[in-house]
Amino acid sequence: MLFSRIVLFAAWQSVFAFGFFLGGSRRPWAASVAWWLLSASLANVTNIGLLTWLARREGLRLGSLFNFKRQTWRLDIPIAIAAVAVSAPLGYFPSGVLAHALFGSSRAVLPMIFHPLPKWAIVVAAAVFPVTIALSE
């Protein structure tokens, strides 16, 4: 399972590229780049399915892998908030400095990551990606 997500992402991204190839694109890989959030979401959904199947083979439920305990949730929430309060700034604030050092500008990064998509794809990606990434991590 360690490499399953990267393999699944590559497989789903290949499906998108193949679709662009069938559609007559001269550069199907380049055309598929904009769709990476949906490829990742499909990889996450596939990974969740694999986790469910493997858990059932072991006689477990997928929910049992998340280790949710009703007795400790009141203690868990402040710990989670504290972890986010510490880790979010550590991840966010250096990003501008690193982007400037690597690419010359922090504004240069967004056009490399996000490309134009149809509105429906943006809505689907915005709704599905965060949920599936959290469940498949």
CSV table of C-alpha atoms in Angstrom, one decimal:
chain,number,residue,atom,x,y,z
A,1,MET,CA,0.0,0.0,0.0
A,2,LEU,CA,3.0,2.3,0.4
A,3,PHE,CA,3.3,3.1,-3.3
A,4,SER,CA,-0.3,2.5,-4.2
A,5,ARG,CA,-1.4,6.2,-4.3
A,6,ILE,CA,1.4,7.3,-6.6
A,7,VAL,CA,0.8,4.3,-8.9
A,8,LEU,CA,-2.9,4.9,-8.9
A,9,PHE,CA,-2.4,8.6,-9.6
A,10,ALA,CA,-0.1,7.8,-12.6
A,11,ALA,CA,-2.7,5.3,-13.8
A,12,TRP,CA,-5.6,7.8,-13.6
A,13,GLN,CA,-3.5,10.5,-15.1
A,14,SER,CA,-2.7,8.2,-18.0
A,15,VAL,CA,-6.4,7.6,-18.5
A,16,PHE,CA,-6.9,11.4,-18.9
A,17,ALA,CA,-3.9,11.6,-21.3
A,18,PHE,CA,-5.2,8.7,-23.3
A,19,GLY,CA,-8.6,10.4,-23.5
A,20,PHE,CA,-6.9,13.5,-24.9
A,21,PHE,CA,-4.9,11.3,-27.3
A,22,LEU,CA,-8.1,9.7,-28.6
A,23,GLY,CA,-9.6,13.2,-28.9
A,24,GLY,CA,-6.8,14.1,-31.3
A,25,SER,CA,-4.5,16.2,-29.0
A,26,ARG,CA,-1.0,16.5,-30.3
A,27,ARG,CA,0.3,16.7,-26.7
A,28,PRO,CA,-2.0,14.5,-24.6
A,29,TRP,CA,0.2,14.6,-21.5
A,30,ALA,CA,0.4,18.3,-21.5
A,31,ALA,CA,-3.4,18.5,-22.1
A,32,SER,CA,-4.0,16.2,-19.1
A,33,VAL,CA,-1.9,18.3,-16.7
A,34,ALA,CA,-4.9,20.6,-15.8
A,35,TRP,CA,-6.9,17.6,-14.7
A,36,TRP,CA,-4.5,16.5,-12.0
A,37,LEU,CA,-6.9,17.2,-9.1
A,38,LEU,CA,-9.5,14.9,-10.6
A,39,SER,CA,-6.9,12.3,-11.3
A,40,ALA,CA,-5.7,12.5,-7.7
A,41,SER,CA,-9.4,12.3,-6.5
A,42,LEU,CA,-10.0,9.2,-8.6
A,43,ALA,CA,-6.7,7.7,-7.3
A,44,ASN,CA,-7.9,8.5,-3.7
A,45,VAL,CA,-11.3,6.9,-4.3
A,46,THR,CA,-9.6,3.8,-5.8
A,47,ASN,CA,-7.2,3.7,-2.8
A,48,ILE,CA,-10.1,3.9,-0.4
A,49,GLY,CA,-11.8,1.0,-2.2
A,50,LEU,CA,-8.5,-1.0,-2.0
A,51,LEU,CA,-8.2,-0.2,1.8
A,52,THR,CA,-11.8,-1.3,2.3
A,53,TRP,CA,-11.2,-4.6,0.4
A,54,LEU,CA,-8.0,-5.3,2.3
A,55,ALA,CA,-9.6,-4.5,5.6
A,56,ARG,CA,-12.4,-6.9,5.0
A,57,ARG,CA,-10.0,-9.6,4.0
A,58,GLU,CA,-8.4,-9.1,7.5
A,59,GLY,CA,-11.9,-9.2,9.1
A,60,LEU,CA,-11.9,-5.5,9.9
A,61,ARG,CA,-14.1,-2.5,8.9
A,62,LEU,CA,-12.5,0.5,7.2
A,63,GLY,CA,-13.7,2.7,10.0
A,64,SER,CA,-11.7,0.7,12.5
A,65,LEU,CA,-8.5,1.8,10.8
A,66,PHE,CA,-9.2,5.4,11.7
A,67,ASN,CA,-9.1,4.5,15.4
A,68,PHE,CA,-12.0,6.8,16.4
A,69,LYS,CA,-12.9,6.5,20.0
A,70,ARG,CA,-16.0,8.1,21.3
A,71,GLN,CA,-14.6,8.2,24.9
A,72,THR,CA,-11.7,10.5,24.0
A,73,TRP,CA,-13.1,12.8,21.3
A,74,ARG,CA,-13.2,15.8,23.7
A,75,LEU,CA,-9.5,15.5,24.3
A,76,ASP,CA,-8.7,14.7,20.7
A,77,ILE,CA,-10.3,17.9,19.3
A,78,PRO,CA,-8.0,20.4,21.3
A,79,ILE,CA,-5.0,18.3,20.4
A,80,ALA,CA,-5.9,18.4,16.7
A,81,ILE,CA,-6.5,22.2,16.9
A,82,ALA,CA,-3.2,22.6,18.6
A,83,ALA,CA,-1.4,20.5,15.9
A,84,VAL,CA,-3.0,22.5,13.1
A,85,ALA,CA,-2.2,25.8,14.9
A,86,VAL,CA,1.5,24.8,15.0
A,87,SER,CA,1.9,23.0,11.7
A,88,ALA,CA,-0.2,25.3,9.4
A,89,PRO,CA,2.1,28.3,9.9
A,90,LEU,CA,5.2,26.1,9.5
A,91,GLY,CA,3.9,24.9,6.2
A,92,TYR,CA,2.5,28.2,4.9
A,93,PHE,CA,5.0,30.9,5.8
A,94,PRO,CA,8.1,29.4,4.3
A,95,SER,CA,6.3,28.6,1.0
A,96,GLY,CA,6.6,32.2,-0.3
A,97,VAL,CA,10.3,32.4,0.5
A,98,LEU,CA,10.9,29.0,-1.1
A,99,ALA,CA,8.9,29.9,-4.2
A,100,HIS,CA,10.9,33.1,-4.6
A,101,ALA,CA,14.2,31.2,-4.1
A,102,LEU,CA,13.2,28.5,-6.6
A,103,PHE,CA,11.2,30.3,-9.2
A,104,GLY,CA,12.0,34.0,-8.7
A,105,SER,CA,8.5,34.9,-7.6
A,106,SER,CA,5.9,33.5,-5.3
A,107,ARG,CA,3.3,34.4,-8.0
A,108,ALA,CA,5.0,32.1,-10.5
A,109,VAL,CA,3.9,28.9,-8.7
A,110,LEU,CA,0.1,29.1,-9.1
A,111,PRO,CA,0.1,29.0,-12.9
A,112,MET,CA,2.4,26.0,-12.8
A,113,ILE,CA,0.0,24.1,-10.6
A,114,PHE,CA,-3.4,25.2,-11.7
A,115,HIS,CA,-4.6,25.5,-15.3
A,116,PRO,CA,-8.0,26.5,-16.7
A,117,LEU,CA,-10.7,23.9,-16.3
A,118,PRO,CA,-14.4,23.9,-17.0
A,119,LYS,CA,-16.5,25.2,-14.1
A,120,TRP,CA,-18.1,21.8,-13.4
A,121,ALA,CA,-14.6,20.2,-13.0
A,122,ILE,CA,-13.6,22.9,-10.6
A,123,VAL,CA,-16.7,22.4,-8.5
A,124,VAL,CA,-16.2,18.6,-8.5
A,125,ALA,CA,-12.5,18.9,-7.7
A,126,ALA,CA,-13.1,21.4,-4.9
A,127,ALA,CA,-15.7,19.1,-3.3
A,128,VAL,CA,-14.2,15.7,-3.8
A,129,PHE,CA,-10.4,16.2,-3.5
A,130,PRO,CA,-10.2,17.5,0.1
A,131,VAL,CA,-12.5,14.7,1.4
A,132,THR,CA,-10.8,11.9,-0.5
A,133,ILE,CA,-7.3,13.0,0.3
A,134,ALA,CA,-8.2,13.1,4.0
A,135,LEU,CA,-9.8,9.6,3.9
A,136,SER,CA,-7.0,8.0,1.9
A,137,GLU,CA,-4.0,9.5,3.8
